[in-house]
Amino acid sequence: EQTYDAAALEAKWRGVWDSLDLFRAHDDSEKPKKYALTMFPYPSGDLHMGHAEVMALHDVIARYWWLKGYEVLNPMGWDSFGLPAENAAIRNDEHPATYTYGNIETQYQSFHRYGVSFDWSRRFNTSDPEYYRWTQWLFTKFHEKGLAYRKKSPVNWCPADQTVLANEQVVDGACERCGAEVTKRDLTQWYFKTTHYAQELLDSLDDLAPTWPSKVVNAQRNWIGRSEGAHVTFDVALDSGDVEPVTVFTTRPDTLWGATFMVVAADADLAQRLVAADRRQALEDYLVEVRKASDIDRLATDRPKTGVDLGVTATNPVTGEQVPVYASDYVLADYGTGAIMAVPAHDQRDIEFAQAMGLPVRRVVDTGEENPEETYVATTGNGTYVNSGPLDGLDDKEAGIRRAIEILEADGRGTGTVNFRLRDWLLSRQRYWGAPIPIVHCPVDGEVAVPADQLPVVLPDLKGAALKPKGTSPLGGAADWVATTCPTCGGPAERDTDTMDTFVDSSWYFFRYVSPHDETQAFDPALADAWGPVDLYIGGDEHAVLHLLYSRFFTKALRDMGLVSWDEPFSAYLSQGKVINQGRKMSKSLGNGINLGEQLAEFGVDAVRLTLVFASPPEDNIDWADVSPDGSLRFLKRAWRLSGDVTSEPGVDVTTGDLALRKVTAKVLHEADQLIASHRFNVMVARTMELVNAVRKAIDSGCGGADPAVREATEAVAMLLSLVAPYTAEEMWERLGHQPSVAQVSWPEVDEALLVEDQVTCVVQVKGKVRGRLEVAPDISEADLEALALTDPGVQRALEGQAVRKVIVRAPKLVNIVV
Ligand code: ANZ
């Protein structure tokens, strides 16, 4: 009698699988194609429990598709540029590549051991020159189309890390990484024009909504942030005597009659242009404070309102009134036009500002609530317009907005417009370990893109202290590298010294997988059409907005360049929960981390994978304190033992087998299809466990190991288990007398006849006496059962034409007729 030894199975089958080259995706296959993708890892350290979870879930789908007869593209690689490698290099006085490629090798070994069905022949790293050459090429294409451009703008700046931070990296005014107080800096930076696709990125979300999690769709909708409203122009009388027209964006042009002052963003150029000479110093003093706050702080409603009177007035275009103009930090420089008309009666932030500064409040919509002029609480709902000239008496907000826009458009003081919250993507970084921006700055020709045949622009070899942040890009220190010639005129020129945000690398990697070794193009358009778009993408919540939105933007841009025919990259998206421990996120400080390597050593790959898939629906968190890898291991042994108890030969005629067991097998296989389609992998595992119990019972107490139904059921167990516990499944398959690999079998067609449920007997009573018995399906509906009962001959006789008063139906077992 053999024993189950997880480590031995792993060692045995890994080698066999490698030699069989099971999961290579063939471009020329006749089979229908599927593209399964899971987010590629960042190479910091070894794989952890989070990776283990997502890979286990992802592999269920990929392996299932193979069994269902698809040619499956299931690639893997590394997102290998980025800051941690650079910081480690500075610490250890080495090259970032040392850290990066060392960790990649470690992670590769772990993936390999973990038995995920990746096509390793397509592996690449985004930091390989063979890859970033094409990242750079795409940048030049975007540049050519006007989708990549430079502009000077205030950016969040961490004085300690000496780098630009994205808004999301600023928490309570401090750097997310080091805690230093973040300031603002004006820098010339590269941007991708994501806003060009704002409307389309929003519209396509409707198509994705059925197959993407609603929280991701909603997060993207909010991020894109479409608002309908109007641009309204106020004339501001400057103290120089000139008049400067200032346009505001408002979603409530209907409240213009209540606009009692104007506010401009304190840190916008506009404030500098408008401010009266005797208020300039006050503005400068105020700005020192403003630069310390993050946008998120600035928009917070509970923040005390502060600001500066700019000493000039504006003309309200509908009332003709002169209203004061203020600068404040609650108005953002880069949203709308950076200036607002303040309607304190109906906007809470405006009324708080009015209260703080002693400015007038005028109600123009009577909502029936207490008057904001007295309460200093803004009313924002629908109501009847008052004090609003031509709008007076109207009582519908939408009608009011329409009317106001008509009035403004009639005399050229405003227009209806749509505004988006989405900003262009700031993609340049003053760091070393990224793809260099392939632009040459020439005194004659200006910004010149490096031609395709001169790509890649290879990173100069810098390491250790040369990488230390100093506020300018480390690439600037490589004088020989910076000095170059202009591709257009051949004269002396300088290379751009910024590198690209690593999100650029990951915005197109799923294209590269279709032809990863192509040296002539970024990807083969025909193969992209053949394989793409990705049928199911699995990844974490933290990428709900940035990575997923950037990838969508890239896809639309590439479509418009004629490089691909699809316009959304990921047809379906599944966001998996986290692995936590004892109710808390795993962390060093809590000391509750679970080490993947130790779990694998103790329970084996299959038991860990099974535990992760079985624990919960994929979207939910898994608390490692609540699961039992030990129980998973016991189950795997139980399943494995079945394969030793089957005594019939492979290929035996199963139709002569025990009918009851055959029905259980058919039902489990049938349900598994539906469960996998709806991503309820945990229930699929539960059904597999039920099947194992049924076979065990059949062997021990009924038909015995020779019954063909026992073989049929055990083979089904091996096949189902191959989705989650491939080593055990492969061993079972061999013990059942088959050649490897179970990963290559065809999912059996289920005989419909076996799915028909057995009938149950229903008793029909008339006036409390049994008058009939019906053989019905166990899931018969109450209505069907009632109709059937009333037409039963015995029941008809008992009724003798009496009127039925009531029928009480307890499907499927009882019908009681009252006359
Ligand atoms: C007057 C008004 C009256 C407004 C009212 C609202 C209510 P969303 O929906 O988020 O697009 N606003 C415009 N630009 C701004 C900026 N740069 N910083 C801060 N606030 C700004 O919000 C649009 C509304 O936010 C605009 O409509 C404007 O205030 C304000 F009863 O204009 B409203």
Coordinates of N, CA, C and O in Angstrom, one line a residue, residues 86 157-159 161-164 185 187 189 429-432 462 465-478 497-499:
E86 N 15.3 50.5 -6.9 CA 16.2 51.6 -6.9 C 16.6 51.9 -5.4 O 17.8 52.2 -5.2
W157 N 5.3 67.5 -4.2 CA 6.8 67.3 -4.1 C 7.1 66.8 -2.7 O 6.8 67.5 -1.7
C158 N 7.8 65.7 -2.7 CA 8.3 65.2 -1.3 C 9.8 65.7 -1.2 O 10.6 65.2 -1.9
P159 N 10.0 66.6 -0.2 CA 11.4 67.1 -0.1 C 12.3 66.1 0.4 O 13.5 66.1 0.2
D161 N 12.1 62.5 -0.2 CA 12.4 61.5 -1.3 C 12.8 62.2 -2.5 O 13.3 61.6 -3.5
Q162 N 12.7 63.6 -2.5 CA 13.1 64.4 -3.7 C 12.4 63.9 -5.0 O 13.1 63.6 -6.0
T163 N 11.1 63.7 -4.9 CA 10.4 63.2 -6.0 C 9.0 63.8 -6.1 O 8.5 64.2 -5.1
V164 N 8.5 63.7 -7.3 CA 7.1 64.1 -7.5 C 6.2 63.0 -7.0 O 6.5 61.8 -7.1
R185 N 5.5 72.2 -6.2 CA 6.6 72.7 -7.0 C 6.1 72.9 -8.5 O 5.4 72.0 -8.9
L187 N 7.0 72.3 -12.1 CA 7.9 71.5 -12.9 C 7.4 71.3 -14.3 O 6.1 71.2 -14.5
Q189 N 6.6 68.8 -17.0 CA 6.4 67.3 -16.9 C 5.8 66.8 -18.2 O 5.1 67.5 -18.9
R429 N 8.9 60.7 -14.4 CA 9.5 60.6 -13.0 C 11.0 61.0 -13.0 O 11.7 60.7 -14.0
Q430 N 11.4 61.6 -12.0 CA 12.8 62.0 -11.9 C 13.5 60.9 -11.1 O 14.1 61.1 -10.1
R431 N 13.4 59.7 -11.7 CA 14.1 58.5 -11.1 C 14.8 57.7 -12.1 O 14.6 58.0 -13.3
Y432 N 15.6 56.8 -11.7 CA 16.5 56.1 -12.6 C 15.8 54.8 -13.2 O 15.8 54.6 -14.4
L462 N 24.2 53.2 -14.2 CA 24.4 54.0 -13.0 C 24.1 53.0 -11.8 O 23.2 52.2 -11.9
A465 N 25.3 55.3 -5.2 CA 25.2 56.7 -4.8 C 24.7 57.5 -6.0 O 24.0 58.6 -5.8
A466 N 25.1 57.2 -7.2 CA 24.7 58.0 -8.4 C 23.1 58.0 -8.5 O 22.6 58.9 -9.3
L467 N 22.5 57.1 -7.9 CA 21.0 57.0 -8.0 C 20.3 57.9 -6.9 O 19.1 58.0 -6.9
K468 N 21.1 58.4 -5.9 CA 20.5 59.1 -4.8 C 19.6 60.3 -5.3 O 20.1 61.0 -6.1
P469 N 18.4 60.4 -4.8 CA 17.5 61.4 -5.2 C 18.1 62.8 -4.9 O 18.6 63.0 -3.8
K470 N 18.1 63.7 -5.8 CA 18.6 65.1 -5.6 C 17.7 66.1 -6.2 O 18.1 67.2 -6.4
G471 N 16.5 65.7 -6.6 CA 15.5 66.7 -7.1 C 15.6 66.8 -8.6 O 14.7 67.4 -9.2
T472 N 16.6 66.3 -9.2 CA 16.7 66.2 -10.7 C 16.9 64.8 -11.0 O 17.3 64.0 -10.2
S473 N 16.6 64.4 -12.2 CA 16.7 63.0 -12.6 C 18.1 62.5 -12.5 O 19.0 63.2 -13.0
P474 N 18.4 61.4 -12.0 CA 19.7 60.8 -11.9 C 20.3 60.6 -13.3 O 21.5 60.7 -13.5
L475 N 19.5 60.5 -14.3 CA 20.0 60.3 -15.7 C 20.8 61.6 -16.1 O 21.7 61.5 -17.0
G476 N 20.5 62.7 -15.5 CA 21.2 63.9 -15.8 C 22.6 63.9 -15.5 O 23.5 64.6 -16.0
G477 N 23.0 63.0 -14.5 CA 24.4 62.8 -14.1 C 25.2 62.1 -15.1 O 26.5 62.1 -15.0
A478 N 24.6 61.4 -16.0 CA 25.4 60.6 -17.0 C 25.6 61.5 -18.2 O 25.0 61.4 -19.3
T497 N 15.9 63.5 -19.6 CA 16.5 62.7 -18.5 C 15.4 62.1 -17.6 O 15.8 61.5 -16.6
D498 N 14.2 62.3 -17.9 CA 13.1 61.6 -17.1 C 12.9 60.2 -17.6 O 13.1 59.9 -18.7
T499 N 12.3 59.4 -16.6 CA 11.9 58.1 -17.0 C 10.4 58.0 -16.9 O 9.7 58.9 -16.3

